[in-house]
Short mmCIF file of C-alpha atoms (C1' of nucleotides) in Angstrom, two decimals:
data_model
loop_
_atom_site.label_atom_id
_atom_site.label_comp_id
_atom_site.label_asym_id
_atom_site.label_seq_id
_atom_site.Cartn_x
_atom_site.Cartn_y
_atom_site.Cartn_z
CA MET A 10 24.93 -29.12 -14.91
CA SER A 11 27.34 -31.07 -17.26
CA GLN A 12 28.78 -34.17 -15.86
CA GLY A 13 25.63 -36.23 -15.19
CA LYS A 14 26.10 -36.92 -11.28
CA ILE A 15 23.37 -35.50 -9.12
CA GLY A 16 24.37 -35.37 -5.09
CA SER A 17 28.09 -35.41 -5.58
CA SER A 18 29.58 -35.07 -2.20
CA THR A 19 33.54 -35.06 -2.73
CA LYS A 20 34.39 -32.00 -4.53
CA ASN A 21 37.42 -31.66 -7.07
CA VAL A 22 36.09 -28.33 -7.80
CA PRO A 23 37.13 -25.74 -5.21
CA GLU A 24 35.68 -22.29 -4.49
CA LYS A 25 37.19 -19.18 -5.89
CA THR A 26 39.84 -17.74 -3.66
CA SER A 27 40.93 -14.59 -4.79
CA THR A 28 38.49 -11.28 -4.48
CA MET A 29 37.55 -9.10 -7.06
CA GLU A 30 39.27 -6.35 -5.31
CA SER A 31 42.73 -8.30 -4.88
CA ILE A 32 42.33 -8.95 -8.59
CA LEU A 33 42.04 -5.31 -9.29
CA GLU A 34 44.94 -4.59 -7.05
CA GLN A 35 47.07 -6.97 -8.77
CA TRP A 36 46.19 -5.28 -12.22
CA ARG A 37 46.65 -1.61 -11.07
CA ARG A 38 50.40 -2.58 -9.99
CA GLU A 39 51.00 -4.44 -12.87
CA ARG A 40 49.60 -2.26 -15.22
CA PRO A 41 49.09 1.19 -14.11
CA ASP A 42 48.46 2.20 -17.48
CA ILE A 43 45.13 0.54 -17.61
CA ASP A 44 42.02 1.26 -15.82
CA PRO A 45 40.63 -1.78 -14.90
CA SER A 46 37.12 -0.94 -13.62
CA PRO A 47 35.44 -2.81 -16.69
CA MET A 48 36.98 -6.28 -15.30
CA ALA A 49 35.12 -5.49 -11.94
CA VAL A 50 31.85 -4.82 -13.74
CA CYS A 51 32.19 -7.99 -15.81
CA GLY A 52 33.48 -9.76 -13.22
CA GLN A 53 30.87 -8.74 -10.64
CA ILE A 54 28.46 -10.43 -13.22
CA TRP A 55 29.94 -13.35 -13.85
CA ARG A 56 30.24 -14.23 -10.25
CA ALA A 57 26.68 -13.21 -9.49
CA GLY A 58 25.47 -15.65 -12.16
CA GLU A 59 27.62 -18.31 -10.77
CA ILE A 60 26.26 -17.95 -7.47
CA LEU A 61 22.86 -18.09 -8.52
CA ARG A 62 23.52 -20.89 -11.35
CA LYS A 63 25.05 -22.83 -8.29
CA GLY A 64 21.85 -22.80 -6.16
CA VAL A 65 19.28 -23.17 -8.40
CA THR A 66 21.38 -26.50 -9.66
CA GLU A 67 21.25 -27.50 -6.22
CA ASN A 68 17.33 -27.54 -6.31
CA TRP A 69 17.01 -29.08 -9.59
CA ALA A 70 19.27 -31.96 -8.23
CA ASN A 71 16.43 -32.78 -5.98
CA TYR A 72 14.23 -33.82 -8.80
CA GLY A 73 17.22 -35.68 -10.38
CA LEU A 74 17.51 -33.19 -12.92
CA ASP A 75 20.53 -31.33 -13.78
CA LEU A 76 20.70 -27.73 -15.84
CA ALA A 77 20.34 -29.52 -19.19
CA GLY A 78 17.10 -31.29 -18.17
CA SER A 79 15.44 -28.59 -16.11
CA ASP A 80 15.81 -26.21 -19.05
CA VAL A 81 14.34 -28.21 -21.42
CA ILE A 82 11.34 -29.45 -19.06
CA LEU A 83 11.01 -25.87 -18.04
CA THR A 84 10.70 -24.58 -21.67
CA LEU A 85 8.17 -27.08 -22.62
CA ARG A 86 6.16 -26.59 -19.42
CA ARG A 87 5.63 -22.76 -19.95
CA GLN A 88 4.51 -23.43 -23.61
CA GLY A 89 1.28 -24.93 -21.66
CA ARG A 90 -0.28 -28.26 -21.30
CA GLY A 91 -0.33 -30.20 -24.57
CA ALA A 92 1.99 -27.60 -26.53
CA THR A 93 4.81 -29.02 -28.25
CA LEU A 94 8.28 -27.55 -29.86
CA SER A 95 10.76 -29.00 -32.30
CA PRO A 96 14.26 -30.13 -31.42
CA SER A 97 15.20 -27.15 -33.52
CA ASP A 98 13.38 -24.56 -31.52
CA LEU A 99 14.43 -26.03 -28.20
CA ALA A 100 17.86 -25.74 -29.15
CA LYS A 101 17.23 -22.20 -30.42
CA ASP A 102 15.76 -21.12 -27.18
CA MET A 103 18.29 -22.46 -25.25
CA MET A 104 21.45 -21.29 -27.39
CA LEU A 105 22.48 -24.90 -27.86
CA SER A 106 23.62 -27.08 -30.94
CA THR A 107 21.04 -29.30 -32.43
CA SER A 108 23.26 -32.70 -31.61
CA ALA A 109 23.27 -31.18 -28.07
CA MET A 110 19.46 -31.55 -28.02
CA THR A 111 19.35 -34.70 -29.60
CA ASN A 112 21.51 -35.99 -26.53
CA ARG A 113 19.48 -34.05 -23.90
CA LEU A 114 16.01 -35.60 -25.39
CA ASP A 115 17.60 -38.77 -25.48
CA ARG A 116 18.02 -38.63 -21.85
CA LEU A 117 14.69 -37.13 -21.06
CA GLU A 118 13.21 -39.51 -23.08
CA LYS A 119 14.64 -42.50 -21.33
CA ARG A 120 13.42 -41.28 -18.14
CA GLY A 121 9.93 -40.81 -19.48
CA LEU A 122 9.68 -37.03 -19.07
CA VAL A 123 9.11 -36.19 -22.56
CA LYS A 124 7.97 -37.85 -25.54
CA ARG A 125 8.91 -37.57 -29.40
CA THR A 126 6.18 -37.29 -31.57
CA THR A 127 5.91 -36.95 -35.37
CA ASP A 128 5.43 -33.56 -36.97
CA PRO A 129 1.88 -34.02 -39.14
CA LYS A 130 2.90 -31.61 -41.22
CA ASP A 131 6.44 -32.41 -41.95
CA ARG A 132 7.98 -35.94 -42.01
CA ARG A 133 11.31 -34.46 -41.29
CA GLY A 134 10.22 -32.86 -38.14
CA LEU A 135 9.43 -33.97 -34.56
CA ARG A 136 7.18 -32.37 -32.04
CA ILE A 137 8.47 -32.48 -28.30
CA ILE A 138 5.57 -32.76 -25.73
CA LEU A 139 5.99 -33.37 -22.11
CA THR A 140 4.37 -36.78 -20.83
CA ASP A 141 1.98 -36.28 -17.90
CA GLU A 142 5.04 -37.28 -15.39
CA GLY A 143 7.18 -34.62 -17.07
CA PHE A 144 4.50 -32.26 -17.11
CA ALA A 145 3.72 -32.67 -13.24
CA LEU A 146 7.24 -32.82 -12.53
CA ALA A 147 7.82 -29.63 -14.13
CA ASP A 148 4.56 -28.07 -12.23
CA GLU A 149 5.89 -29.12 -9.02
CA MET A 150 9.73 -27.85 -9.69
CA VAL A 151 8.82 -24.59 -10.93
CA ALA A 152 7.21 -23.51 -7.62
CA THR A 153 10.50 -24.47 -5.73
CA HIS A 154 12.73 -22.89 -8.67
CA VAL A 155 11.24 -19.66 -8.21
CA ALA A 156 11.29 -20.02 -4.43
CA THR A 157 15.07 -20.88 -4.70
CA GLU A 158 15.79 -17.77 -6.93
CA GLU A 159 13.73 -15.64 -4.35
CA LYS A 160 15.69 -17.03 -1.31
CA LEU A 161 19.35 -16.28 -3.44
CA LEU A 162 17.76 -12.65 -4.31
CA SER A 163 16.62 -12.07 -0.78
CA THR A 164 19.19 -9.91 0.19
CA LEU A 165 17.94 -7.42 -2.24
CA THR A 166 14.82 -5.18 -2.31
CA LYS A 167 12.30 -5.24 -5.11
CA GLU A 168 13.17 -1.98 -5.91
CA GLU A 169 16.96 -3.22 -6.33
CA CYS A 170 15.80 -6.00 -8.20
CA SER A 171 14.13 -3.96 -11.08
CA GLN A 172 17.31 -1.66 -10.74
CA ILE A 173 19.25 -4.48 -11.63
CA ARG A 174 17.08 -5.60 -14.55
CA GLN A 175 16.90 -2.16 -15.59
CA LEU A 176 20.57 -1.42 -15.58
CA LEU A 177 21.71 -4.93 -17.25
CA SER A 178 19.02 -4.50 -20.04
CA LYS A 179 21.36 -1.81 -21.23
CA ILE A 180 24.05 -4.60 -22.05
CA GLU A 181 23.10 -5.70 -25.71
CA GLY A 182 24.46 -8.00 -27.91
CA ALA A 183 25.70 -7.17 -31.55
CA ASP A 184 24.38 -9.94 -33.26
CA MET B 24 36.05 -21.04 -24.83
CA SER B 25 36.05 -24.61 -24.52
CA GLN B 26 36.24 -26.71 -27.46
CA GLY B 27 39.65 -25.49 -29.34
CA LYS B 28 38.43 -24.13 -32.78
CA ILE B 29 39.47 -20.45 -33.21
CA GLY B 30 37.44 -18.65 -35.76
CA SER B 31 34.83 -21.08 -36.50
CA SER B 32 32.53 -19.54 -39.09
CA THR B 33 29.59 -22.08 -39.51
CA LYS B 34 27.38 -21.61 -36.75
CA ASN B 35 25.44 -24.71 -35.12
CA VAL B 36 24.52 -22.82 -31.87
CA PRO B 37 21.87 -20.05 -32.73
CA GLU B 38 21.13 -17.20 -30.83
CA LYS B 39 18.40 -17.05 -28.04
CA THR B 40 15.03 -15.96 -29.76
CA SER B 41 12.54 -15.87 -26.76
CA THR B 42 12.91 -12.19 -25.05
CA MET B 43 12.75 -12.42 -21.14
CA GLU B 44 9.33 -10.55 -21.09
CA SER B 45 7.68 -13.21 -23.36
CA ILE B 46 9.12 -15.83 -21.23
CA LEU B 47 7.67 -13.93 -18.17
CA GLU B 48 4.30 -13.92 -19.95
CA GLN B 49 4.02 -17.35 -20.56
CA TRP B 50 4.95 -18.18 -16.93
CA ARG B 51 2.09 -15.68 -15.81
CA ARG B 52 -0.37 -17.59 -18.26
CA GLU B 53 0.45 -21.09 -17.22
CA ARG B 54 1.10 -20.35 -13.55
CA PRO B 55 -0.76 -17.32 -12.23
CA ASP B 56 -0.23 -18.40 -8.57
CA ILE B 57 3.68 -17.67 -9.23
CA ASP B 58 4.93 -14.19 -9.11
CA PRO B 59 8.24 -14.95 -11.88
CA SER B 60 9.91 -11.83 -11.32
CA PRO B 61 12.90 -13.79 -9.75
CA MET B 62 13.36 -15.42 -12.80
CA ALA B 63 13.55 -12.07 -14.65
CA VAL B 64 16.13 -10.89 -12.39
CA CYS B 65 18.06 -14.17 -12.44
CA GLY B 66 17.73 -14.52 -16.50
CA GLN B 67 18.90 -10.98 -17.00
CA ILE B 68 22.20 -11.50 -15.02
CA TRP B 69 22.50 -14.63 -16.98
CA ARG B 70 22.08 -12.99 -20.12
CA ALA B 71 24.03 -10.06 -19.65
CA GLY B 72 26.79 -12.63 -18.68
CA GLU B 73 26.78 -14.33 -21.55
CA ILE B 74 26.80 -11.47 -23.92
CA LEU B 75 29.89 -10.25 -22.24
CA ARG B 76 31.48 -13.66 -22.30
CA LYS B 77 30.92 -13.94 -26.12
CA GLY B 78 32.26 -10.49 -26.52
CA VAL B 79 35.73 -10.86 -24.69
CA THR B 80 36.06 -14.58 -26.19
CA GLU B 81 35.77 -12.92 -30.01
CA ASN B 82 38.82 -10.86 -28.63
CA TRP B 83 40.82 -13.58 -27.13
CA ALA B 84 40.35 -15.70 -30.59
CA ASN B 85 42.49 -13.19 -32.25
CA TYR B 86 45.41 -14.50 -30.15
CA GLY B 87 44.60 -18.20 -30.77
CA LEU B 88 43.36 -18.57 -27.45
CA ASP B 89 40.05 -19.54 -25.86
CA LEU B 90 38.45 -19.00 -22.44
CA ALA B 91 40.33 -21.81 -20.87
CA GLY B 92 43.71 -20.43 -22.24
CA SER B 93 43.26 -16.80 -21.55
CA ASP B 94 42.23 -17.39 -17.81
CA VAL B 95 45.24 -19.29 -17.19
CA ILE B 96 47.72 -16.69 -19.13
CA LEU B 97 45.85 -13.63 -17.46
CA THR B 98 46.17 -15.22 -13.97
CA LEU B 99 49.69 -15.70 -14.14
CA ARG B 100 49.95 -12.34 -15.74
CA ARG B 101 48.72 -10.14 -13.13
CA GLN B 102 50.64 -12.04 -10.33
CA GLY B 103 53.84 -10.06 -12.08
CA ARG B 104 57.01 -10.66 -14.28
CA GLY B 105 58.66 -14.01 -12.84
CA ALA B 106 55.96 -15.18 -10.36
CA THR B 107 54.71 -18.69 -10.02
CA LEU B 108 51.74 -20.51 -9.24
CA SER B 109 51.03 -24.23 -8.29
CA PRO B 110 48.47 -25.81 -10.72
CA SER B 111 46.38 -26.30 -7.43
CA ASP B 112 46.44 -22.49 -6.98
CA LEU B 113 45.35 -22.37 -10.76
CA ALA B 114 42.74 -24.76 -10.34
CA LYS B 115 41.36 -22.78 -7.22
CA ASP B 116 41.38 -19.55 -8.62
CA MET B 117 39.48 -20.16 -11.69
CA MET B 118 37.10 -22.80 -9.86
CA LEU B 119 38.12 -25.77 -11.68
CA SER B 120 39.17 -29.26 -11.24
CA THR B 121 42.92 -30.12 -10.99
CA SER B 122 42.63 -32.67 -13.69
CA ALA B 123 41.27 -29.86 -15.78
CA MET B 124 44.10 -27.69 -14.89
CA THR B 125 46.61 -30.34 -16.07
CA ASN B 126 44.80 -30.47 -19.50
CA ARG B 127 44.97 -26.53 -19.82
CA LEU B 128 48.54 -26.44 -18.62
CA ASP B 129 49.40 -29.18 -21.32
CA ARG B 130 48.18 -27.06 -23.75
CA LEU B 131 49.54 -23.91 -23.24
CA GLU B 132 53.09 -25.36 -22.28
CA LYS B 133 52.84 -27.05 -26.01
CA ARG B 134 52.15 -23.71 -27.47
CA GLY B 135 55.19 -22.35 -25.39
CA LEU B 136 53.24 -19.77 -23.41
CA VAL B 137 53.83 -21.38 -20.11
CA LYS B 138 56.39 -23.56 -18.45
CA ARG B 139 56.53 -26.30 -15.19
CA THR B 140 59.32 -25.70 -13.22
CA THR B 141 59.68 -27.86 -9.90
CA ASP B 142 59.01 -26.41 -6.61
CA PRO B 143 62.26 -26.41 -4.64
CA LYS B 144 60.48 -26.36 -1.41
CA ASP B 145 58.08 -29.48 -2.14
CA ARG B 146 59.18 -32.26 -4.68
CA ARG B 147 55.45 -33.13 -5.00
CA GLY B 148 54.60 -29.76 -6.48
CA LEU B 149 55.08 -27.45 -9.75
CA ARG B 150 55.54 -23.99 -10.12
CA ILE B 151 53.92 -22.46 -13.44
CA ILE B 152 55.20 -19.53 -15.00
CA LEU B 153 55.00 -17.64 -18.16
CA THR B 154 57.51 -17.86 -20.74
CA ASP B 155 58.79 -14.89 -22.05
CA GLU B 156 56.51 -15.18 -24.81
CA GLY B 157 53.69 -16.16 -22.89
CA PHE B 158 54.38 -12.68 -20.63
CA ALA B 159 54.56 -10.53 -23.90
CA LEU B 160 51.19 -12.02 -25.30
CA ALA B 161 49.43 -11.49 -22.06
CA ASP B 162 50.78 -7.86 -21.84
CA GLU B 163 49.43 -7.24 -25.38
CA MET B 164 46.32 -9.27 -24.64
CA VAL B 165 45.16 -7.44 -21.45
CA ALA B 166 45.01 -4.14 -23.23
CA THR B 167 42.76 -5.08 -25.75
CA HIS B 168 40.66 -7.31 -23.41
CA VAL B 169 39.79 -4.07 -21.41
CA ALA B 170 39.00 -2.32 -24.41
CA THR B 171 36.86 -5.05 -25.54
CA GLU B 172 35.14 -4.92 -22.01
CA GLU B 173 34.85 -1.38 -22.15
CA LYS B 174 33.03 -1.44 -25.55
CA LEU B 175 30.63 -4.01 -24.55
CA LEU B 176 29.78 -1.64 -21.58
CA SER B 177 29.73 1.47 -23.32
CA THR B 178 25.89 1.72 -23.34
CA LEU B 179 26.41 2.35 -19.51
CA THR B 180 27.64 5.42 -17.99
CA LYS B 181 30.43 4.98 -15.07
CA GLU B 182 27.88 5.61 -12.35
CA GLU B 183 25.58 2.88 -13.49
CA CYS B 184 28.46 0.63 -13.66
CA SER B 185 29.39 1.22 -10.14
CA GLN B 186 25.68 0.68 -9.51
CA ILE B 187 25.59 -2.54 -11.19
CA ARG B 188 28.83 -3.49 -8.90
CA GLN B 189 27.21 -2.62 -5.84
CA LEU B 190 24.02 -4.18 -6.20
CA LEU B 191 25.12 -7.75 -7.63
CA SER B 192 27.59 -7.58 -4.45
CA LYS B 193 24.89 -8.28 -2.35
CA ILE B 194 24.38 -11.70 -3.96
CA GLU B 195 26.52 -13.54 -2.00
CA GLY B 196 27.08 -17.48 -2.03
CA ALA B 197 25.92 -19.48 1.24
CA ASP B 198 29.24 -21.51 1.10
"C1'" DC C 30 62.42 -43.76 13.36
"C1'" DA C 31 58.03 -45.74 11.47
"C1'" DT C 32 53.80 -45.38 10.14
"C1'" DA C 33 49.43 -42.94 8.88
"C1'" DA C 34 47.22 -39.24 7.39
"C1'" DA C 35 47.24 -35.63 4.40
"C1'" DT C 36 48.63 -33.19 -0.26
"C1'" DA C 37 50.44 -32.62 -5.14
"C1'" DA C 38 49.59 -33.75 -9.61
"C1'" DT C 39 48.41 -37.09 -13.33
"C1'" DT C 40 46.08 -40.70 -15.42
"C1'" DC C 41 41.77 -43.25 -16.74
"C1'" DG C 42 37.07 -43.86 -17.77
"C1'" DA C 43 32.49 -41.22 -18.53
"C1'" DT C 44 29.78 -37.79 -20.63
"C1'" DA C 45 28.28 -33.38 -22.53
"C1'" DT C 46 29.15 -30.32 -25.82
"C1'" DC C 47 30.32 -28.64 -30.64
"C1'" DA C 48 31.35 -28.91 -35.85
"C1'" DA C 49 30.73 -31.68 -39.78
"C1'" DA C 50 28.90 -35.46 -42.37
"C1'" DA C 51 25.06 -38.02 -43.58
"C1'" DT C 52 20.01 -39.04 -44.47
"C1'" DA C 53 15.54 -37.87 -45.06
"C1'" DT C 54 12.22 -34.89 -46.47
"C1'" DC C 55 10.47 -30.36 -48.38
"C1'" DA C 56 10.35 -26.52 -51.43
"C1'" DT C 57 11.42 -24.19 -55.40
"C1'" DA C 58 12.49 -23.67 -60.27
"C1'" DC C 59 12.45 -25.00 -64.68
"C1'" DG D 2 7.46 -33.71 -62.92
"C1'" DT D 3 12.30 -33.71 -62.20
"C1'" DA D 4 16.42 -31.64 -60.41
"C1'" DT D 5 18.44 -28.35 -57.25
"C1'" DG D 6 19.01 -26.57 -52.95
"C1'" DA D 7 17.21 -25.75 -48.08
"C1'" DT D 8 15.93 -27.63 -43.66
"C1'" DA D 9 15.22 -31.36 -39.49
"C1'" DT D 10 17.33 -34.35 -37.28
"C1'" DT D 11 20.72 -37.74 -35.94
"C1'" DT D 12 25.37 -39.67 -36.21
"C1'" DT D 13 30.28 -39.27 -35.68
"C1'" DG D 14 34.80 -38.00 -34.19
"C1'" DA D 15 37.23 -34.75 -31.28
"C1'" DT D 16 37.73 -32.29 -27.00
"C1'" DA D 17 37.34 -29.97 -22.25
"C1'" DT D 18 35.50 -31.25 -18.06
"C1'" DC D 19 34.60 -33.97 -13.86
"C1'" DG D 20 34.94 -37.68 -10.13
"C1'" DA D 21 37.92 -41.22 -8.81
"C1'" DA D 22 42.05 -43.77 -8.53
"C1'" DT D 23 47.40 -43.74 -8.56
"C1'" DT D 24 51.60 -42.11 -7.56
"C1'" DA D 25 55.03 -39.50 -5.10
"C1'" DT D 26 56.06 -36.90 -1.50
"C1'" DT D 27 55.24 -34.37 2.82
"C1'" DT D 28 53.41 -33.91 7.69
"C1'" DA D 29 51.87 -35.64 11.92
"C1'" DT D 30 51.92 -39.07 15.66
"C1'" DG D 31 53.13 -42.58 18.43
#
DNA sequence: CATAAATAATTCGATATCAAAATATCATAC
DNA sequence: GTATGATATTTTGATATCGAATTATTTATG
């Protein structure tokens, strides 16, 4: 997540109230000259993303991790046993500033899940590696992570899932 | 967005490097016992959302606003001329803590785009209203906002857009 | 009516992020 | 080989967010 509390019970942050359709309705009334359907598409994508994010975050919390931590742990895990990445590699992979990565690694290192090792080829650089504990945690976590996602998507057929992938893949960044 | 700098030129935050397919490939190699396709679906939804978010944020920056500001301004605008919402209403609508809303309103009020007025029915409460300047800005902004979204979605047909909406609407939160 | 519980907004303390500066090291050009 | 520029990471300062505490007011209960 982003605010370092794991199983927070009291919630200051409420659920979204207005439905997509009521929002469109308002815009049609206020600005009949504008076709608001692009808003609906974007809004639906963001909404779905939020729901999924919330679901997987709850699972990560069971391991005492937030989005920040699991992101790093799982990225390292999928490189394979013993593989390493530099802090810059990790930052690039998750579109984060390197300073944010320093902070994430500090926390994970303090928890004993990753280790900073020196890069033998470049004394400026570091290679980040999962500890045995981190590897084991990742290995356990990835199974429930995928199961969680499966559950969140269970109202969709396999066919519909691949339709979603295919359709959304057409939205391409300009960079 | 979230860090109050408008046309930042230097970028510490890089673009995502690894493709969805290469990530799946890694997981298939590391954990052949797990079918990673749910990851692909979620990932594609998040990725598309990020691309869209980036695009519309660039447009908002042209008005000196970030995600936080435009969210409030547009939510107020679509209620209609002269309409008001309480800070709590706004927080609920955009899934934010009320303390975060206090902060957003502080900034917008300082810029002269919204005004805090007292609630005649409840002396605890406030009613937030767009100033004339805020209303005019919102009215101009919503047009380019929708145009921006349209452009970002231009690789999709109308039919494909409504397919996306229909498919994603099946992903429902558990709350 | 008086008191207790609920609600509205703000303030406060903590934290994750970013951009920019600082530090260290590498690579290249001369 | 020395200087200049590029690169890797951390440090620093600013800010937006959250959760909890605070203050003020309303609603409900006896």
